Structures are given as C-alpha cells and as structure tokens.
PDB file of C-alpha atoms in Angstrom:
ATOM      1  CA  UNK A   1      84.763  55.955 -20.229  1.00 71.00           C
ATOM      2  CA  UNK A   2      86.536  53.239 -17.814  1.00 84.00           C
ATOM      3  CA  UNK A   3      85.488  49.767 -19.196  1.00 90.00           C
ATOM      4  CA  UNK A   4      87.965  47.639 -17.300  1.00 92.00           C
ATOM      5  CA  UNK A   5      85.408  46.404 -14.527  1.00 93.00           C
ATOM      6  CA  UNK A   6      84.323  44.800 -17.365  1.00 93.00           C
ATOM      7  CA  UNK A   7      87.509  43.226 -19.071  1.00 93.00           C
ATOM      8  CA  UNK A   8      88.652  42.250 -15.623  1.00 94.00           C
ATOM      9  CA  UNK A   9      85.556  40.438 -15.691  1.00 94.00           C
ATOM     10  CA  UNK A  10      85.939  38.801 -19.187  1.00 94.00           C
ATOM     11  CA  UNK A  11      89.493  38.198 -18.711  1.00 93.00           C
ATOM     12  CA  UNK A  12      89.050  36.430 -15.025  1.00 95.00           C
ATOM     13  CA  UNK A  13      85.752  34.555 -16.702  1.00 94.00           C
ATOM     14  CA  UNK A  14      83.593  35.680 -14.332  1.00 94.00           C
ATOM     15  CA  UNK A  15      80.505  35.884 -16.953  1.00 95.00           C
ATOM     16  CA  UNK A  16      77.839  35.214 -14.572  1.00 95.00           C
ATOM     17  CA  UNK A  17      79.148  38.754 -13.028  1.00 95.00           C
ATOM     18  CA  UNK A  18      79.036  40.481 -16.112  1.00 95.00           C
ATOM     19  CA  UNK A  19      75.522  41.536 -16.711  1.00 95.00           C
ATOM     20  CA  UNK A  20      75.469  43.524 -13.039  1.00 95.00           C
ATOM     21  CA  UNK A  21      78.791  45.312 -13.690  1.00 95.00           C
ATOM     22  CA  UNK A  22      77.918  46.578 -17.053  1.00 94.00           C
ATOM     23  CA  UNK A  23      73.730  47.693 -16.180  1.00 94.00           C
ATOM     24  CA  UNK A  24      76.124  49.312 -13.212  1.00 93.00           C
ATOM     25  CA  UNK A  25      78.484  50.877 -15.455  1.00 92.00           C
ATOM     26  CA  UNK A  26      76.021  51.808 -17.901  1.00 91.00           C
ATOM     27  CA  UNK A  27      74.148  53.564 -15.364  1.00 90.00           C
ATOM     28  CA  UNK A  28      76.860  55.283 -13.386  1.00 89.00           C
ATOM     29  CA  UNK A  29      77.968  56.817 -17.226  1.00 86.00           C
ATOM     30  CA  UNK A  30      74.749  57.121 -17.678  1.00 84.00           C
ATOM     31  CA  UNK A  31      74.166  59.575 -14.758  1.00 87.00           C
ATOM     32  CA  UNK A  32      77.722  61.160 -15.574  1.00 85.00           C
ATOM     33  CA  UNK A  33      76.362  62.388 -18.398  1.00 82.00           C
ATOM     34  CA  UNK A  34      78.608  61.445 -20.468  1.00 77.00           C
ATOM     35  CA  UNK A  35      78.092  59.922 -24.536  1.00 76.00           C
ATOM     36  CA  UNK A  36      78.814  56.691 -24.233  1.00 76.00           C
ATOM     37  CA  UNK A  37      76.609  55.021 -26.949  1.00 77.00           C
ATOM     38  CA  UNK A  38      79.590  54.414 -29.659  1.00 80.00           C
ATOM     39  CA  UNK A  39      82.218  52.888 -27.182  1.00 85.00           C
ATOM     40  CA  UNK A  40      79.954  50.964 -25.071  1.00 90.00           C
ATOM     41  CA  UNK A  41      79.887  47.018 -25.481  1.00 93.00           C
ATOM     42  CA  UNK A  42      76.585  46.197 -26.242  1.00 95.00           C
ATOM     43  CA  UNK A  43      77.221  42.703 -27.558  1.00 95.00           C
ATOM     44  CA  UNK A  44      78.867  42.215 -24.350  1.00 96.00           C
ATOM     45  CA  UNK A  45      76.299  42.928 -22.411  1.00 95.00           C
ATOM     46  CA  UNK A  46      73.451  41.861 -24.149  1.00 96.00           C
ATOM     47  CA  UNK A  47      75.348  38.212 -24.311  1.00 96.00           C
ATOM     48  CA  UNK A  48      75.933  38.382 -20.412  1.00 96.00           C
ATOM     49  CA  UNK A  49      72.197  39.142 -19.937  1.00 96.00           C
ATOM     50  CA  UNK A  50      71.627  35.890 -22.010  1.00 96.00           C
ATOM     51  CA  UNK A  51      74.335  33.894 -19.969  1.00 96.00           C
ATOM     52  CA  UNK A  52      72.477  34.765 -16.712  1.00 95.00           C
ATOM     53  CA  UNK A  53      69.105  33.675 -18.426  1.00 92.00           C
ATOM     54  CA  UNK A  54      67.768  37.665 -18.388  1.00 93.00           C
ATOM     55  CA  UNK A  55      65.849  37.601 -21.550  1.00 91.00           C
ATOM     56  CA  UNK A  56      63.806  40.494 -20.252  1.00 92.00           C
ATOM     57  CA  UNK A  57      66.270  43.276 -19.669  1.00 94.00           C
ATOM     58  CA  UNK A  58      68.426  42.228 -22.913  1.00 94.00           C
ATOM     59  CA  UNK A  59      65.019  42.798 -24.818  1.00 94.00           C
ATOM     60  CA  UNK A  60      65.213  46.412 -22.993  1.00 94.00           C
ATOM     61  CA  UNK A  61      68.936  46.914 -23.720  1.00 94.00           C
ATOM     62  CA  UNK A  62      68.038  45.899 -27.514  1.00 95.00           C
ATOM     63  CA  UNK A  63      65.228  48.134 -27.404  1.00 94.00           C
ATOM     64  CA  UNK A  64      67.688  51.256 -26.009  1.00 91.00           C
ATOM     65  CA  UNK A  65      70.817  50.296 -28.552  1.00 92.00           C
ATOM     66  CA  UNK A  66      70.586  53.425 -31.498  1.00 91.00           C
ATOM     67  CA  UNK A  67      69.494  52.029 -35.065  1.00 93.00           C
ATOM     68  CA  UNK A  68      73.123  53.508 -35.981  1.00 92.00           C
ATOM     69  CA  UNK A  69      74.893  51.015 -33.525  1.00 93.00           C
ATOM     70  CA  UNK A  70      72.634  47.862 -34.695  1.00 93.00           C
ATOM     71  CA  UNK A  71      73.419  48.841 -38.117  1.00 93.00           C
ATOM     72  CA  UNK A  72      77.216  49.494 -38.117  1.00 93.00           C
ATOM     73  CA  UNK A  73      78.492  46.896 -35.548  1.00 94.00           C
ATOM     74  CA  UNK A  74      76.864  43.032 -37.061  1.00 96.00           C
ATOM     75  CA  UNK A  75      78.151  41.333 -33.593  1.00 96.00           C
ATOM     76  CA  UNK A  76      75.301  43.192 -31.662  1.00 96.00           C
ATOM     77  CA  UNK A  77      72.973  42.295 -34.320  1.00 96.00           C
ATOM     78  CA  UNK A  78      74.290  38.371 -34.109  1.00 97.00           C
ATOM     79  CA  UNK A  79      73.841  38.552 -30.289  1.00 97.00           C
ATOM     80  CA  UNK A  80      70.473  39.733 -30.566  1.00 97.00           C
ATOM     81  CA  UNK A  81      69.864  36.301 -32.878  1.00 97.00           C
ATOM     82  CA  UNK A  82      70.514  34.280 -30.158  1.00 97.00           C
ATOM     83  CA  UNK A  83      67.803  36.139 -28.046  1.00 95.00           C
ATOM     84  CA  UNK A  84      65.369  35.739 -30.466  1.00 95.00           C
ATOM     85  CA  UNK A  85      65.876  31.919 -30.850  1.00 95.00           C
ATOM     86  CA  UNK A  86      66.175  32.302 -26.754  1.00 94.00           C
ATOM     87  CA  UNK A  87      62.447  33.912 -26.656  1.00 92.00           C
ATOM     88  CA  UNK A  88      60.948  31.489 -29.097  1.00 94.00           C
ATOM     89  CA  UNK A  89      62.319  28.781 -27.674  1.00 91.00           C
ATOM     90  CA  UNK A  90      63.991  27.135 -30.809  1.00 93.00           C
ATOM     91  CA  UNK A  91      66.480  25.470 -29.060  1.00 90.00           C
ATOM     92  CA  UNK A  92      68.602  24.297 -32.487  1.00 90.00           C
ATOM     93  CA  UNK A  93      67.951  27.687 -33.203  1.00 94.00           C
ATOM     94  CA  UNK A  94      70.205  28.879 -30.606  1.00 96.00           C
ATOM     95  CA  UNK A  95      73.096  26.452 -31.242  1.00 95.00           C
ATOM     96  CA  UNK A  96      72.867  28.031 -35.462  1.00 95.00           C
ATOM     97  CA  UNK A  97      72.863  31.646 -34.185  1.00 96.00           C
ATOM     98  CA  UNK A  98      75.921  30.702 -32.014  1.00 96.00           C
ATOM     99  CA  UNK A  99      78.113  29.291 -34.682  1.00 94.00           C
ATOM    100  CA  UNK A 100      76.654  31.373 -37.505  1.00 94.00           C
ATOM    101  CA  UNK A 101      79.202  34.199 -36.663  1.00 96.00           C
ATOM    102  CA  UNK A 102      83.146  34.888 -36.203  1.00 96.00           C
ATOM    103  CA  UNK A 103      83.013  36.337 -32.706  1.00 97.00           C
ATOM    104  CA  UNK A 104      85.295  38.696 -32.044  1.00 95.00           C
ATOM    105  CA  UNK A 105      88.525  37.821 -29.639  1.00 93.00           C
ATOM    106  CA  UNK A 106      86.920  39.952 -27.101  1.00 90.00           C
ATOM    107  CA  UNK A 107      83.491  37.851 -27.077  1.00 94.00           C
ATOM    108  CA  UNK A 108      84.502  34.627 -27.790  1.00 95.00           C
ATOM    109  CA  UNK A 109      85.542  33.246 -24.172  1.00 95.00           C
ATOM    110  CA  UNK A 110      81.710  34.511 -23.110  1.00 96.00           C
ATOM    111  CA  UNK A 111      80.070  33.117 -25.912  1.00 97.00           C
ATOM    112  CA  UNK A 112      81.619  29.360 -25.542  1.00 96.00           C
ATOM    113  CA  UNK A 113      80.769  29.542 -22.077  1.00 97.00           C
ATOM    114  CA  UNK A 114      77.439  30.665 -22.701  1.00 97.00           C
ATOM    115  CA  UNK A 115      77.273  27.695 -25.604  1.00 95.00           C
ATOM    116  CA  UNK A 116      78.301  25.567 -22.746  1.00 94.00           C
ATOM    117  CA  UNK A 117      76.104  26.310 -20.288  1.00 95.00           C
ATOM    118  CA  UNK A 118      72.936  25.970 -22.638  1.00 95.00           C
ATOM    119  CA  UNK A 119      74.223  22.940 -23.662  1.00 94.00           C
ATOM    120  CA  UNK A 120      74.372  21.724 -19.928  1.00 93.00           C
ATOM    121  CA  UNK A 121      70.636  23.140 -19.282  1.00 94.00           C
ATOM    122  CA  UNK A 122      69.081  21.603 -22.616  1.00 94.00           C
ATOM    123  CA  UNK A 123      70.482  18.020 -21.052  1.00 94.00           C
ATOM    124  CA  UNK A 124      69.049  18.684 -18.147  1.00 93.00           C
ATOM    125  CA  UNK A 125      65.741  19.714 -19.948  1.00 92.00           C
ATOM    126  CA  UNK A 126      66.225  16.395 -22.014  1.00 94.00           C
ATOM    127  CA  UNK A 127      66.934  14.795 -18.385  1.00 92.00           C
ATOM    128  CA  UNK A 128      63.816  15.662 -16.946  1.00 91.00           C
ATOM    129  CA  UNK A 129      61.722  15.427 -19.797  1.00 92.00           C
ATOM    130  CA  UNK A 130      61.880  12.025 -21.452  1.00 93.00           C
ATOM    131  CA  UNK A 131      62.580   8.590 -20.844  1.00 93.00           C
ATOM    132  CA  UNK A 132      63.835   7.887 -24.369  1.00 95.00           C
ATOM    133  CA  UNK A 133      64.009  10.383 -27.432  1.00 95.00           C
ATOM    134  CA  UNK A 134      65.603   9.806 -30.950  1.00 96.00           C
ATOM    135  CA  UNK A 135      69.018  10.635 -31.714  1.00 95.00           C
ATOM    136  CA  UNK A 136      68.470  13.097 -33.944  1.00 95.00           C
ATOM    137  CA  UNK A 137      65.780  14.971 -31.583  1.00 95.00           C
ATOM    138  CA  UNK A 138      69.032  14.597 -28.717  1.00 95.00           C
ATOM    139  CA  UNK A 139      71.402  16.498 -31.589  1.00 94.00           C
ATOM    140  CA  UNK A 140      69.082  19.786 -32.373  1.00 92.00           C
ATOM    141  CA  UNK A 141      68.447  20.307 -28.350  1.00 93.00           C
ATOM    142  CA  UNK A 142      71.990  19.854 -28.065  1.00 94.00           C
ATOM    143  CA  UNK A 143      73.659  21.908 -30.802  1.00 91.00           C
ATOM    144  CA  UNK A 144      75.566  18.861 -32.030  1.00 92.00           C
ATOM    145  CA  UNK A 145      75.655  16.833 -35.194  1.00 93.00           C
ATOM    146  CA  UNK A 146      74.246  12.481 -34.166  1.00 94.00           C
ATOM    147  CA  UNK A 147      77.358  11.417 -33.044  1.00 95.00           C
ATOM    148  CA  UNK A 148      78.830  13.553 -30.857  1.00 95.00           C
ATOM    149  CA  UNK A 149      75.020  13.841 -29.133  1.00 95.00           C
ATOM    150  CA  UNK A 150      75.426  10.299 -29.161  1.00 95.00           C
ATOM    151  CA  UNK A 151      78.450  10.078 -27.491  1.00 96.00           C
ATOM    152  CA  UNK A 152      77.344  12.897 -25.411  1.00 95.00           C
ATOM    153  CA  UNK A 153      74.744  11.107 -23.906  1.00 95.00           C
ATOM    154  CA  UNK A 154      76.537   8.140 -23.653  1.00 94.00           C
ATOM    155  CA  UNK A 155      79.066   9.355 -21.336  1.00 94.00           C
ATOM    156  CA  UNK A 156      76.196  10.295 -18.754  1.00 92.00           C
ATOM    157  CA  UNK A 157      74.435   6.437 -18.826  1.00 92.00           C
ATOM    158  CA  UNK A 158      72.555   6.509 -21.425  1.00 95.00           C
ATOM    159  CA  UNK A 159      71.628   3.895 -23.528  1.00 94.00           C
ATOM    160  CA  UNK A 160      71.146   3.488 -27.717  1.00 94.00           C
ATOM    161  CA  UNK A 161      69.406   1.343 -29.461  1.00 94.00           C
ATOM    162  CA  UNK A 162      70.840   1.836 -32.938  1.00 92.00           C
ATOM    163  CA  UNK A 163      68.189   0.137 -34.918  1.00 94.00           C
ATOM    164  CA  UNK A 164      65.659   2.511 -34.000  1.00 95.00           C
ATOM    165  CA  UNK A 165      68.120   5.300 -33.866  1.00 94.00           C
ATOM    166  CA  UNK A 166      66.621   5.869 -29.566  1.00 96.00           C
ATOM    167  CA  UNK A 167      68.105   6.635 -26.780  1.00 94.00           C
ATOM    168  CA  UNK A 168      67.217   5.743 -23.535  1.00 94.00           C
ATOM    169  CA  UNK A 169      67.342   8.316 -21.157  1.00 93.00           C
ATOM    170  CA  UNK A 170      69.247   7.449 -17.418  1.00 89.00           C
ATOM    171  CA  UNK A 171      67.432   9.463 -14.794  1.00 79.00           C
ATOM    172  CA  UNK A 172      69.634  10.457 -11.984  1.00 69.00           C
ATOM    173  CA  UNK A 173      68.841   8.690  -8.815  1.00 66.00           C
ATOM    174  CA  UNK A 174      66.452  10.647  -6.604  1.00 62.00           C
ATOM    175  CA  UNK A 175      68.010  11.694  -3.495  1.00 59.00           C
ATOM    176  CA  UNK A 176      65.071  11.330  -0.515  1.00 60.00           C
ATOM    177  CA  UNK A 177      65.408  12.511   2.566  1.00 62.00           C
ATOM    178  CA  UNK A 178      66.541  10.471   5.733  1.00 61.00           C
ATOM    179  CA  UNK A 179      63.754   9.812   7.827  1.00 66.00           C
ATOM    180  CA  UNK A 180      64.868  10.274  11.788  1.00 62.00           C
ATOM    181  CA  UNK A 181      63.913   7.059  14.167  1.00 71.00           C
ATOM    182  CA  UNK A 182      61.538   7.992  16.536  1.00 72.00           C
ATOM    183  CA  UNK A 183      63.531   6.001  19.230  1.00 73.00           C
ATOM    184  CA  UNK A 184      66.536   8.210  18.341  1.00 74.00           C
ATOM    185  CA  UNK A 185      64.847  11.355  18.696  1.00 69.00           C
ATOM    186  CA  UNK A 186      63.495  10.678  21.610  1.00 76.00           C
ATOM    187  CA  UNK A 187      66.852   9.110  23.257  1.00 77.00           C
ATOM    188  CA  UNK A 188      68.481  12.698  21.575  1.00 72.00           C
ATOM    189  CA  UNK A 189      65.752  14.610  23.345  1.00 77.00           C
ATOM    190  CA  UNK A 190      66.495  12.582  26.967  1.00 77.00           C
ATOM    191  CA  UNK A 191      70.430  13.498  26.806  1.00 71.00           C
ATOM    192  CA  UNK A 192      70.137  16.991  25.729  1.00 74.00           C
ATOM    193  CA  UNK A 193      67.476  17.253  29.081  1.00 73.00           C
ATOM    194  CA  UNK A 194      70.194  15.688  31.056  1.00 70.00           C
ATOM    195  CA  UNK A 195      72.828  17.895  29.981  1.00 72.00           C
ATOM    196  CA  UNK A 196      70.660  20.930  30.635  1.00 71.00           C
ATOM    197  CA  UNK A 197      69.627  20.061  34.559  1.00 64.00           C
TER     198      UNK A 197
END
C-alpha cells in the first residue's frame, strides 16, 4: 500500500487536504482489494477529519477501525478523545485530550495545527459571544493556564480588570457596506449610454 499522498501531505502541511486524500486512498485500496487495516493511519485520518471540522465521518471511520487496531495502537484511541470532547462540546476538554498524549513524530505537526486552529475558532466563539467573561472562563475555552489567556487576549484589544479577574471583550469593527449615491449612479448610467450610441 502507497501512503505517500499522504506524507507529502503531512510533510508540505497541507492538513486541511488530508482528510480527502486519505477517504480517497482508503477507498481506492479499498476497491483494490487489498488488507490494508494494520498499515493504514487511522489516527491520521481520524485527526484530519477533526482538523476540517468532520465530526460525522470520523464517528464513521471510528465506527469501521477493528477492536484489534483500537486496542493495540493507544494514538487512535487518544485521537478518538478529542472527538468525543469535540461532540460534547467540552471545549477544555479538547485542549486535556490534546496534551494528555506523546504524539508520535508523524502526528505531531497535524495535531499542533489542529490545537491551533481550535484555539483560533474558540476566540472567535469567545469574540462573538460575550462582551466581557472572567479570566479563568477565557483559559478553559482557550486551552491555556490565566496568564497566557490573559495575555492572549490582550494582544487582540482586550481589556482586564484585575480586581474582578474580567475581561472585556473588543469586538472587531463591523465592516458595512458602501452605500452608492444616487447622483453617481445615475451620472454612471448617462456615460455608459453615451459610450454605447
């Protein structure tokens, strides 16, 4: 079996490519006939499905992977952990299942980009959510201990009140949409008539 679609893909970071190449793989193999379950990198691809935010077909590629491969390889098993704090929405949860396991050199470039990225869309959730939450709320949706979500924060305009341990969320300035003069359009509408006759 030919995995290097799929270290090409690891080794050129292109993660949010990963998921596709290896459901392709895995059904080109698949269709081969040929026995692929021991070889095949099902922490790999379960982890892509996460990084893409397909929660649904990793719970189907969890449901296909043999008892025998859940059992004897712990990495798929501490993949799966981070689906299941994924699905139930315990976003701390995440963050613990993430650095509650020595990845393996070929998973550890996908799994701090994945960290990354959730990190990115839990501020963002945090963004759009509230206009001031305590710093210790701000640390579990971030995956960080009070200081660095502090700083964190910080950097993107927010503000802290330390005696109440708050922070006061900076909303991003709503872009609106230019509104075209009338007298504009119509002067744009007159040239464009000349030009034409």
């Amino acid at each position: 079996m030919d995995l290097t679609t799929v270290t090409v893909a690891l080794a050129s970071k292109s993660y949010d490519k990963l998921a596709d190449i290896c459901d392709n793989l895995m059904l080109q193999v698949a269709a081969e006939g040929i026995s692929y379950q021991e070889e095949w990198p099902y922490s790999i691809h379960l982890l892509s499905h996460f990084y893409v935010n397909d929660i649904t077909s990793a719970r189907f590629l969890w449901k296909s992977i043999p008892s025998s491969i859940k059992e004897s390889q712990p990495e798929v098993t501490a993949v799966w952990k981070i689906g299941q704090q994924l699905w139930l929405r315990d976003y701390a949860g995440v963050h613990e299942a993430i650095r509650g396991f020595d990845w393996s050199q070929d998973l550890q470039g996908l799994v701090a980009a994945f960290s990354e990225l959730y990190t990115r869309k839990m501020f963002q959730l945090l963004l759009s959510a509230y206009s001031t939450i305590s710093i210790q709320d701000t640390a579990l949706f971030l995956g960080m201990n009070e200081e660095d979500a502090t700083n964190y924060v910080l950097q993107q305009g927010w503000t802290v009140d330390h005696a109440s341990q708050m922070l006061t969320v900076k909303k991003q300035p709503i872009v609106t949409e230019q509104k075209l003069d009338p007298s504009k359009l119509q002067r744009l509408t007159e040239y464009v008539f000349h030009l034409e006759h």
